[in-house]
Amino acid sequence: MFAPAYLDHNATTPVDARVLEAMLPWFSRRHGNASSRHEYGRAARAAVDEARMRVAMAVGAHATEVVFTSGGTEGNNLFLRGAAAEMKGGIVAISAVEHPSVREPARALQRQGWRMREVAVDGAGRVATADFSAALAERPAIVSVMLANNETGVLQDVGMLAEMARPTRAWFHTDAVQALGKMPVDFRALNARGVHALTVSAHKIGGPKGAGALVVDKRLELVPQLAGGGQERGLRSGTENVPAIVGFGAACQLVVEQESAAATRLLALRGELERGLAEQGATIFGLAAERLPNTIFFALPAIDGETLVGKLDRAGFAVASGSACSSVDPEPSHVLMAMGVAPDLAQGAVRISLGRDATEQEARDFLGALAETAFQLRRLAALAG
Amino acid sequence: MFAPAYLDHNATTPVDARVLEAMLPWFSRRHGNASSRHEYGRAARAAVDEARMRVAMAVGAHATEVVFTSGGTEGNNLFLRGAAAEMKGGIVAISAVEHPSVREPARALQRQGWRMREVAVDGAGRVATADFSAALAERPAIVSVMLANNETGVLQDVGMLAEMARPTRAWFHTDAVQALGKMPVDFRALNARGVHALTVSAHKIGGPKGAGALVVDKRLELVPQLAGGGQERGLRSGTENVPAIVGFGAACQLVVEQESAAATRLLALRGELERGLAEQGATIFGLAAERLPNTIFFALPAIDGETLVGKLDRAGFAVASGSACSSVDPEPSHVLMAMGVAPDLAQGAVRISLGRDATEQEARDFLGALAETAFQLRRLAALAG
């Protein structure tokens, strides 16, 4: 099989071989329902408990604060809907660059009488402190600001924002789906500064699709959004997805062991790629901000992003245009719009997101293929013009 | 590893070896996000589409009617909450023997001003037609009656009930999680009689945990309960769990190929077990009703179900007491209570649920172990008395 170089790890990652190995016994020989009381059930329960510890360890939380979900989207929905259901309505404040799985449930709350307040970002994609203050003055009941953006990789100073929000007594959530595995994520430290809940997902860190978690301060009374058998302390009913949860735990252990070394290496690689891109005349979005070590969101002048992604795919490089998680949506990136990027330039946006095992050779090959592809596209455009 | 005989297939099933084989490539080599536009993404999308066809085929639906979920609990919640969100409130009518993943969301609607109307069942666990008529006279907006009960295996005549409900214009749903793979499930035929939606789950049919579907008449306007990237026609956002969905498709194909032959064989085995149980003085719940071919829910006089399950586990047989899916809940079975079973007898309830590959030898061994265990327990009780 022809295997293009995969440079789209913010969309999803391959399951690490060690993670898959940890998962395999739980599909068949040890297939019990974790709620069953016989040997098969008890073994499954113990495996879920162990995975819960590993996830907790990777995010600096206590195991009892981890609520397993089917993934990041469910975690974000559980927080926003589950918090709102305890309240009589009010304002939900989110940054203008949140992932659709935060934006859309916030919009859904509007239909129930809530108001959604989007907080502006600056040209580099960072939450604008002045507008955040203005939003807080409106007394939001719920606030959600992501740790790291999925498109640009831009980091937010969530701890500082949570401290600012503290006097309002709003419930503060952060989407840490893209942060985990690429930078330190410490719920205990964030919680001390006023963050009440945090979402993570397995398939972004070398774990399987189908598992994620909402890490949540137990003083919060969330209303469950999936009711039934009462699993996950009643907060998330449904048969525990044991193999996926075990895989999530194993992937978290790899994060603990490797994140710091991988980040250093990726940062060097990112620098190399960015120098090459700059030489080709690319604009790199969020360049002035602190960003994830694996992510570059860029555009080449007068070249369409979609077209470029298609050509690069045929040349053997899998990258994303706009936000890959919601590529069903052909609109220009709302993240770039919020950053004030001109629509023409935003149309050219392409995202590279490296995996832990990315190599210098891959980076060089990519830059070569990009130069060649851009040259061809420009020549075609000149001929057509 | 010591491997007890697994007679608890209504709680969960091992993943069939052919299913796991179909899933494996999608964890690593072919790990794309189905929303990505490059080669990895397109391959994942094609795999999801093919699985959707297989699931549709197994339940007699069109592929466009299949909405993938994380499992049965999510499917049931999506229907009940998603239907109710389009309405101004009213009555939700459910049978008294529904699974907690139907009962609990119906209860949650009560907190939003809905009324929950439980429809009585007869002594054999079948919906009482007279009470169902009375419930319909109250004009429910939503009705949910399961095809087959998870504890007793008792079948409901859902087609007939849907025809009765038709004049009320209620939205009619059936939980088919336990039915699929054990009896024919035909959404087209049910839909023609007035059923609008049907829930199924992969891990009950030799597929993986983490995948299920709500099969839904497209004239229904459900409000999504997970908002975000807009996957599943906007009805269920979240990165598609490609390996689990592929496994669900493969398991559905096995259902199509094997269900009928397996049912005949299991029915014979069930008969043998029931004769043996009767000889030991057991009461078999729902005996007078049509039941799933793999399920026997019984009690031995004056023997506690929990204790019996524990002893049988040590003797090498994994069976369930009460409802295994919610064994976190120590209450006596609400299903047996609804059937008017005396609490003392209900306390003794034990469920055997056979898999497709159950053998006569296993059945005989189980009956022997049960007789021996019951003898010991009675002797202990006599000594203590």
CSV table of N, CA, C and O in Angstrom, one decimal, chain A residues 265-366:
chain,number,residue,atom,x,y,z
A,265,ARG,N,12.3,18.1,20.6
A,265,ARG,CA,12.7,17.7,19.2
A,265,ARG,C,11.7,18.4,18.2
A,265,ARG,O,12.2,18.9,17.1
A,266,LEU,N,10.4,18.4,18.5
A,266,LEU,CA,9.5,18.9,17.5
A,266,LEU,C,9.6,20.4,17.3
A,266,LEU,O,9.5,20.9,16.2
A,267,LEU,N,10.0,21.1,18.4
A,267,LEU,CA,10.2,22.5,18.3
A,267,LEU,C,11.3,22.8,17.4
A,267,LEU,O,11.2,23.8,16.6
A,268,ALA,N,12.4,22.0,17.4
A,268,ALA,CA,13.5,22.2,16.4
A,268,ALA,C,13.0,22.0,15.0
A,268,ALA,O,13.3,22.8,14.1
A,269,LEU,N,12.3,20.9,14.8
A,269,LEU,CA,11.7,20.6,13.5
A,269,LEU,C,10.8,21.7,13.0
A,269,LEU,O,10.8,22.0,11.8
A,270,ARG,N,10.0,22.2,13.9
A,270,ARG,CA,9.0,23.2,13.5
A,270,ARG,C,9.8,24.5,13.1
A,270,ARG,O,9.4,25.1,12.1
A,271,GLY,N,10.9,24.8,13.8
A,271,GLY,CA,11.7,25.9,13.4
A,271,GLY,C,12.3,25.8,12.0
A,271,GLY,O,12.2,26.7,11.1
A,272,GLU,N,12.7,24.6,11.7
A,272,GLU,CA,13.3,24.3,10.4
A,272,GLU,C,12.2,24.4,9.3
A,272,GLU,O,12.5,25.1,8.3
A,273,LEU,N,11.1,23.9,9.6
A,273,LEU,CA,10.0,24.0,8.6
A,273,LEU,C,9.6,25.4,8.4
A,273,LEU,O,9.3,25.9,7.3
A,274,GLU,N,9.5,26.2,9.5
A,274,GLU,CA,9.1,27.6,9.4
A,274,GLU,C,10.1,28.4,8.6
A,274,GLU,O,9.7,29.3,7.9
A,275,ARG,N,11.4,28.1,8.8
A,275,ARG,CA,12.4,28.9,8.0
A,275,ARG,C,12.2,28.6,6.5
A,275,ARG,O,12.2,29.5,5.7
A,276,GLY,N,12.0,27.3,6.2
A,276,GLY,CA,11.7,26.9,4.8
A,276,GLY,C,10.5,27.6,4.3
A,276,GLY,O,10.5,28.0,3.1
A,277,LEU,N,9.4,27.6,5.1
A,277,LEU,CA,8.2,28.2,4.6
A,277,LEU,C,8.3,29.7,4.4
A,277,LEU,O,7.8,30.3,3.4
A,278,ALA,N,9.1,30.4,5.3
A,278,ALA,CA,9.3,31.8,5.1
A,278,ALA,C,10.0,32.1,3.8
A,278,ALA,O,9.7,33.0,3.1
A,279,GLU,N,11.0,31.2,3.5
A,279,GLU,CA,11.8,31.4,2.3
A,279,GLU,C,10.9,31.3,1.0
A,279,GLU,O,11.1,31.9,0.0
A,280,GLN,N,9.8,30.5,1.2
A,280,GLN,CA,8.8,30.4,0.1
A,280,GLN,C,7.7,31.4,0.1
A,280,GLN,O,6.8,31.4,-0.6
A,281,GLY,N,7.9,32.4,1.0
A,281,GLY,CA,7.0,33.5,1.1
A,281,GLY,C,5.7,33.3,1.8
A,281,GLY,O,4.7,34.0,1.7
A,282,ALA,N,5.7,32.2,2.7
A,282,ALA,CA,4.5,31.9,3.4
A,282,ALA,C,4.2,32.8,4.6
A,282,ALA,O,5.1,33.4,5.2
A,283,THR,N,2.9,33.0,4.8
A,283,THR,CA,2.5,33.7,6.1
A,283,THR,C,2.2,32.6,7.1
A,283,THR,O,1.5,31.7,6.8
A,284,ILE,N,2.8,32.7,8.3
A,284,ILE,CA,2.5,31.7,9.3
A,284,ILE,C,1.6,32.4,10.3
A,284,ILE,O,2.0,33.4,10.9
A,285,PHE,N,0.5,31.8,10.5
A,285,PHE,CA,-0.5,32.4,11.4
A,285,PHE,C,-0.2,32.1,12.9
A,285,PHE,O,0.2,31.1,13.3
A,286,GLY,N,-0.4,33.2,13.7
A,286,GLY,CA,-0.1,33.1,15.1
A,286,GLY,C,1.4,33.1,15.4
A,286,GLY,O,1.8,32.7,16.5
A,287,LEU,N,2.2,33.5,14.5
A,287,LEU,CA,3.7,33.4,14.6
A,287,LEU,C,4.2,34.1,15.8
A,287,LEU,O,5.1,33.7,16.5
A,288,ALA,N,3.5,35.2,16.2
A,288,ALA,CA,3.9,36.0,17.3
A,288,ALA,C,3.6,35.4,18.7
A,288,ALA,O,4.0,35.9,19.7
A,289,ALA,N,2.7,34.4,18.7
A,289,ALA,CA,2.3,33.8,19.9
A,289,ALA,C,3.0,32.5,20.3
A,289,ALA,O,3.7,31.9,19.4
A,290,GLU,N,3.0,32.2,21.5
A,290,GLU,CA,3.5,30.8,21.9
A,290,GLU,C,2.5,29.8,21.3
A,290,GLU,O,1.3,29.9,21.4
A,291,ARG,N,3.1,28.8,20.7
A,291,ARG,CA,2.3,27.8,20.0
A,291,ARG,C,2.7,26.4,20.3
A,291,ARG,O,3.9,26.1,20.8
A,292,LEU,N,1.9,25.4,20.0
A,292,LEU,CA,2.2,24.0,20.2
A,292,LEU,C,3.5,23.7,19.4
A,292,LEU,O,3.6,24.2,18.2
A,293,PRO,N,4.4,22.8,19.8
A,293,PRO,CA,5.6,22.6,19.1
A,293,PRO,C,5.4,21.8,17.8
A,293,PRO,O,6.3,21.7,17.0
A,294,ASN,N,4.2,21.2,17.6
A,294,ASN,CA,4.0,20.4,16.4
A,294,ASN,C,3.2,21.0,15.3
A,294,ASN,O,3.0,20.4,14.3
A,295,THR,N,2.7,22.2,15.5
A,295,THR,CA,1.7,22.8,14.6
A,295,THR,C,2.2,24.0,13.9
A,295,THR,O,2.7,24.9,14.5
A,296,ILE,N,1.9,24.0,12.6
A,296,ILE,CA,2.2,25.2,11.7
A,296,ILE,C,1.0,25.4,10.8
A,296,ILE,O,0.6,24.5,10.1
A,297,PHE,N,0.4,26.6,10.9
A,297,PHE,CA,-0.8,26.9,10.1
A,297,PHE,C,-0.3,28.1,9.2
A,297,PHE,O,0.1,29.1,9.7
A,298,PHE,N,-0.3,27.9,7.9
A,298,PHE,CA,0.3,28.9,7.0
A,298,PHE,C,-0.4,29.0,5.7
A,298,PHE,O,-1.3,28.2,5.4
A,299,ALA,N,-0.1,30.1,5.0
A,299,ALA,CA,-0.7,30.2,3.6
A,299,ALA,C,0.4,30.8,2.7
A,299,ALA,O,1.3,31.5,3.1
A,300,LEU,N,0.3,30.3,1.5
A,300,LEU,CA,1.2,30.9,0.4
A,300,LEU,C,0.4,31.9,-0.4
A,300,LEU,O,-0.8,31.6,-0.6
A,301,PRO,N,1.0,33.0,-0.7
A,301,PRO,CA,0.2,34.0,-1.4
A,301,PRO,C,-0.4,33.5,-2.7
A,301,PRO,O,0.3,32.8,-3.5
A,302,ALA,N,-1.7,33.8,-2.9
A,302,ALA,CA,-2.4,33.5,-4.1
A,302,ALA,C,-2.5,32.0,-4.5
A,302,ALA,O,-2.7,31.7,-5.6
A,303,ILE,N,-2.4,31.2,-3.4
A,303,ILE,CA,-2.6,29.8,-3.7
A,303,ILE,C,-3.7,29.3,-2.8
A,303,ILE,O,-3.7,29.5,-1.6
A,304,ASP,N,-4.7,28.6,-3.4
A,304,ASP,CA,-5.8,28.1,-2.6
A,304,ASP,C,-5.5,26.9,-1.8
A,304,ASP,O,-4.8,26.0,-2.2
A,305,GLY,N,-5.9,26.9,-0.5
A,305,GLY,CA,-5.5,25.9,0.5
A,305,GLY,C,-6.0,24.5,0.1
A,305,GLY,O,-5.3,23.5,0.1
A,306,GLU,N,-7.3,24.5,-0.3
A,306,GLU,CA,-7.9,23.2,-0.7
A,306,GLU,C,-7.1,22.5,-1.8
A,306,GLU,O,-6.8,21.4,-1.8
A,307,THR,N,-6.8,23.4,-2.8
A,307,THR,CA,-6.1,22.9,-4.0
A,307,THR,C,-4.8,22.4,-3.6
A,307,THR,O,-4.3,21.3,-4.1
A,308,LEU,N,-4.1,23.2,-2.8
A,308,LEU,CA,-2.8,22.8,-2.4
A,308,LEU,C,-2.8,21.5,-1.6
A,308,LEU,O,-1.9,20.6,-1.8
A,309,VAL,N,-3.8,21.3,-0.7
A,309,VAL,CA,-3.9,20.0,0.1
A,309,VAL,C,-4.1,18.9,-0.9
A,309,VAL,O,-3.5,17.8,-0.7
A,310,GLY,N,-4.9,19.1,-1.9
A,310,GLY,CA,-5.1,18.0,-2.9
A,310,GLY,C,-3.9,17.6,-3.6
A,310,GLY,O,-3.6,16.4,-3.8
A,311,LYS,N,-3.1,18.6,-4.1
A,311,LYS,CA,-1.9,18.3,-4.8
A,311,LYS,C,-0.9,17.7,-3.9
A,311,LYS,O,-0.2,16.8,-4.3
A,312,LEU,N,-0.7,18.2,-2.7
A,312,LEU,CA,0.2,17.6,-1.8
A,312,LEU,C,-0.1,16.2,-1.4
A,312,LEU,O,0.7,15.3,-1.3
A,313,ASP,N,-1.4,15.9,-1.3
A,313,ASP,CA,-1.9,14.5,-1.1
A,313,ASP,C,-1.4,13.6,-2.2
A,313,ASP,O,-0.8,12.5,-2.0
A,314,ARG,N,-1.5,14.0,-3.5
A,314,ARG,CA,-1.1,13.2,-4.6
A,314,ARG,C,0.5,13.1,-4.6
A,314,ARG,O,1.0,12.1,-5.1
A,315,ALA,N,1.1,14.1,-4.1
A,315,ALA,CA,2.6,14.1,-4.0
A,315,ALA,C,3.1,13.3,-2.8
A,315,ALA,O,4.3,13.1,-2.6
A,316,GLY,N,2.1,12.8,-1.9
A,316,GLY,CA,2.5,11.9,-0.9
A,316,GLY,C,2.6,12.6,0.5
A,316,GLY,O,3.3,12.0,1.4
A,317,PHE,N,1.9,13.7,0.7
A,317,PHE,CA,1.9,14.3,2.0
A,317,PHE,C,0.5,14.7,2.5
A,317,PHE,O,-0.2,15.4,1.8
A,318,ALA,N,0.1,14.1,3.6
A,318,ALA,CA,-1.2,14.3,4.1
A,318,ALA,C,-1.2,15.5,5.1
A,318,ALA,O,-0.6,15.4,6.2
A,319,VAL,N,-1.7,16.6,4.7
A,319,VAL,CA,-1.9,17.8,5.5
A,319,VAL,C,-3.3,18.2,5.5
A,319,VAL,O,-4.1,17.7,4.7
A,320,ALA,N,-3.7,19.2,6.3
A,320,ALA,CA,-5.1,19.7,6.4
A,320,ALA,C,-5.2,21.1,5.8
A,320,ALA,O,-4.3,21.9,5.9
A,321,SER,N,-6.4,21.4,5.3
A,321,SER,CA,-6.7,22.8,5.0
A,321,SER,C,-7.8,23.2,6.0
A,321,SER,O,-8.7,22.4,6.3
A,322,GLY,N,-7.8,24.4,6.5
A,322,GLY,CA,-8.8,24.8,7.5
A,322,GLY,C,-8.7,23.9,8.7
A,322,GLY,O,-7.6,23.4,9.0
A,323,SER,N,-9.8,23.6,9.3
A,323,SER,CA,-9.8,22.8,10.4
A,323,SER,C,-10.2,21.4,10.0
A,323,SER,O,-11.4,21.1,9.6
A,324,ALA,N,-9.3,20.4,10.1
A,324,ALA,CA,-9.5,19.1,9.6
A,324,ALA,C,-10.6,18.4,10.3
A,324,ALA,O,-11.3,17.5,9.7
A,325,CYS,N,-10.8,18.7,11.6
A,325,CYS,CA,-11.9,18.0,12.3
A,325,CYS,C,-13.2,18.3,11.8
A,325,CYS,O,-14.2,17.5,12.0
A,326,SER,N,-13.4,19.4,11.1
A,326,SER,CA,-14.7,19.7,10.6
A,326,SER,C,-14.6,20.1,9.2
A,326,SER,O,-15.2,21.1,8.7
A,327,SER,N,-13.8,19.3,8.4
A,327,SER,CA,-13.6,19.7,7.0
A,327,SER,C,-14.9,19.4,6.2
A,327,SER,O,-14.9,19.7,5.0
A,328,VAL,N,-16.0,18.9,6.8
A,328,VAL,CA,-17.3,18.8,6.1
A,328,VAL,C,-17.8,20.3,5.9
A,328,VAL,O,-18.6,20.5,5.0
A,329,ASP,N,-17.2,21.2,6.6
A,329,ASP,CA,-17.7,22.6,6.6
A,329,ASP,C,-16.7,23.4,5.7
A,329,ASP,O,-15.6,23.6,6.0
A,330,PRO,N,-17.2,23.9,4.5
A,330,PRO,CA,-16.3,24.5,3.6
A,330,PRO,C,-16.1,26.0,3.9
A,330,PRO,O,-15.4,26.7,3.1
A,331,GLU,N,-16.6,26.5,4.9
A,331,GLU,CA,-16.4,28.0,5.3
A,331,GLU,C,-14.9,28.2,5.6
A,331,GLU,O,-14.2,27.4,6.0
A,332,PRO,N,-14.5,29.5,5.3
A,332,PRO,CA,-13.1,29.8,5.8
A,332,PRO,C,-13.0,29.7,7.3
A,332,PRO,O,-14.0,29.9,8.0
A,333,SER,N,-11.8,29.4,7.7
A,333,SER,CA,-11.6,29.2,9.2
A,333,SER,C,-12.1,30.3,10.0
A,333,SER,O,-11.7,31.5,9.9
A,334,HIS,N,-13.0,30.0,11.0
A,334,HIS,CA,-13.5,31.0,11.9
A,334,HIS,C,-12.3,31.5,12.8
A,334,HIS,O,-12.4,32.6,13.3
A,335,VAL,N,-11.3,30.7,13.0
A,335,VAL,CA,-10.2,31.0,13.8
A,335,VAL,C,-9.4,32.2,13.2
A,335,VAL,O,-9.1,33.2,13.8
A,336,LEU,N,-9.2,32.0,11.9
A,336,LEU,CA,-8.4,33.1,11.1
A,336,LEU,C,-9.3,34.3,11.0
A,336,LEU,O,-8.7,35.4,11.1
A,337,MET,N,-10.6,34.2,10.8
A,337,MET,CA,-11.5,35.3,10.7
A,337,MET,C,-11.4,36.1,12.0
A,337,MET,O,-11.3,37.4,12.0
A,338,ALA,N,-11.4,35.4,13.2
A,338,ALA,CA,-11.3,36.1,14.5
A,338,ALA,C,-10.0,36.8,14.7
A,338,ALA,O,-9.9,37.8,15.4
A,339,MET,N,-9.0,36.3,14.0
A,339,MET,CA,-7.6,36.9,14.1
A,339,MET,C,-7.5,38.1,13.2
A,339,MET,O,-6.4,38.7,13.1
A,340,GLY,N,-8.5,38.3,12.4
A,340,GLY,CA,-8.5,39.5,11.5
A,340,GLY,C,-7.7,39.2,10.2
A,340,GLY,O,-7.3,40.1,9.5
A,341,VAL,N,-7.5,37.9,9.9
A,341,VAL,CA,-6.8,37.6,8.7
A,341,VAL,C,-7.7,37.9,7.5
A,341,VAL,O,-8.9,37.6,7.5
A,342,ALA,N,-7.2,38.5,6.4
A,342,ALA,CA,-7.9,38.8,5.2
A,342,ALA,C,-8.5,37.5,4.6
A,342,ALA,O,-7.8,36.5,4.5
A,343,PRO,N,-9.8,37.5,4.2
A,343,PRO,CA,-10.4,36.3,3.7
A,343,PRO,C,-9.6,35.6,2.6
A,343,PRO,O,-9.5,34.4,2.5
A,344,ASP,N,-9.0,36.4,1.7
A,344,ASP,CA,-8.2,35.9,0.6
A,344,ASP,C,-7.1,35.1,1.1
A,344,ASP,O,-6.8,34.0,0.6
A,345,LEU,N,-6.4,35.6,2.1
A,345,LEU,CA,-5.2,34.9,2.6
A,345,LEU,C,-5.7,33.6,3.4
A,345,LEU,O,-5.1,32.5,3.3
A,346,ALA,N,-6.8,33.8,4.1
A,346,ALA,CA,-7.4,32.6,4.9
A,346,ALA,C,-7.7,31.5,4.0
A,346,ALA,O,-7.6,30.3,4.3
A,347,GLN,N,-8.2,31.8,2.8
A,347,GLN,CA,-8.5,30.8,1.8
A,347,GLN,C,-7.3,29.9,1.4
A,347,GLN,O,-7.5,28.8,1.0
A,348,GLY,N,-6.1,30.4,1.7
A,348,GLY,CA,-4.9,29.6,1.4
A,348,GLY,C,-4.4,28.8,2.5
A,348,GLY,O,-3.4,28.1,2.4
A,349,ALA,N,-5.1,28.8,3.6
A,349,ALA,CA,-4.6,28.2,4.9
A,349,ALA,C,-4.4,26.7,4.8
A,349,ALA,O,-5.3,25.9,4.3
A,350,VAL,N,-3.2,26.2,5.2
A,350,VAL,CA,-2.9,24.8,5.2
A,350,VAL,C,-2.2,24.6,6.6
A,350,VAL,O,-1.4,25.4,7.1
A,351,ARG,N,-2.6,23.4,7.2
A,351,ARG,CA,-2.0,23.1,8.5
A,351,ARG,C,-1.1,21.8,8.4
A,351,ARG,O,-1.5,20.8,7.9
A,352,ILE,N,0.1,22.0,9.0
A,352,ILE,CA,1.0,20.9,9.2
A,352,ILE,C,0.9,20.6,10.7
A,352,ILE,O,1.1,21.5,11.5
A,353,SER,N,0.6,19.3,11.0
A,353,SER,CA,0.8,19.0,12.5
A,353,SER,C,1.5,17.7,12.6
A,353,SER,O,1.1,16.6,12.1
A,354,LEU,N,2.7,17.8,13.2
A,354,LEU,CA,3.7,16.7,13.2
A,354,LEU,C,3.3,15.7,14.4
A,354,LEU,O,2.7,16.1,15.4
A,355,GLY,N,3.7,14.5,14.2
A,355,GLY,CA,3.6,13.4,15.2
A,355,GLY,C,5.0,13.3,16.0
A,355,GLY,O,6.0,13.9,15.5
A,356,ARG,N,4.9,12.6,17.1
A,356,ARG,CA,6.1,12.5,17.9
A,356,ARG,C,7.3,11.9,17.1
A,356,ARG,O,8.4,12.2,17.5
A,357,ASP,N,7.0,11.1,16.1
A,357,ASP,CA,8.1,10.4,15.3
A,357,ASP,C,8.4,11.1,14.0
A,357,ASP,O,9.1,10.5,13.1
A,358,ALA,N,8.0,12.4,13.9
A,358,ALA,CA,8.4,13.1,12.6
A,358,ALA,C,9.9,13.2,12.5
A,358,ALA,O,10.6,13.3,13.5
A,359,THR,N,10.4,13.2,11.3
A,359,THR,CA,11.8,13.2,11.0
A,359,THR,C,12.2,14.5,10.2
A,359,THR,O,11.4,15.1,9.6
A,360,GLU,N,13.5,14.8,10.3
A,360,GLU,CA,14.1,15.9,9.5
A,360,GLU,C,13.9,15.7,8.1
A,360,GLU,O,13.6,16.6,7.3
A,361,GLN,N,14.1,14.4,7.7
A,361,GLN,CA,14.0,14.0,6.3
A,361,GLN,C,12.6,14.4,5.8
A,361,GLN,O,12.4,14.9,4.7
A,362,GLU,N,11.6,14.0,6.6
A,362,GLU,CA,10.2,14.3,6.2
A,362,GLU,C,10.0,15.8,6.0
A,362,GLU,O,9.3,16.2,5.1
A,363,ALA,N,10.5,16.5,6.9
A,363,ALA,CA,10.4,18.0,6.9
A,363,ALA,C,11.0,18.5,5.6
A,363,ALA,O,10.4,19.3,4.9
A,364,ARG,N,12.2,18.1,5.3
A,364,ARG,CA,12.9,18.5,4.0
A,364,ARG,C,12.1,18.1,2.8
A,364,ARG,O,11.9,18.9,1.9
A,365,ASP,N,11.7,16.9,2.8
A,365,ASP,CA,10.9,16.4,1.6
A,365,ASP,C,9.6,17.2,1.5
A,365,ASP,O,9.2,17.5,0.3
A,366,PHE,N,9.0,17.5,2.6
A,366,PHE,CA,7.7,18.3,2.5
A,366,PHE,C,8.0,19.6,1.9
A,366,PHE,O,7.3,20.1,1.0
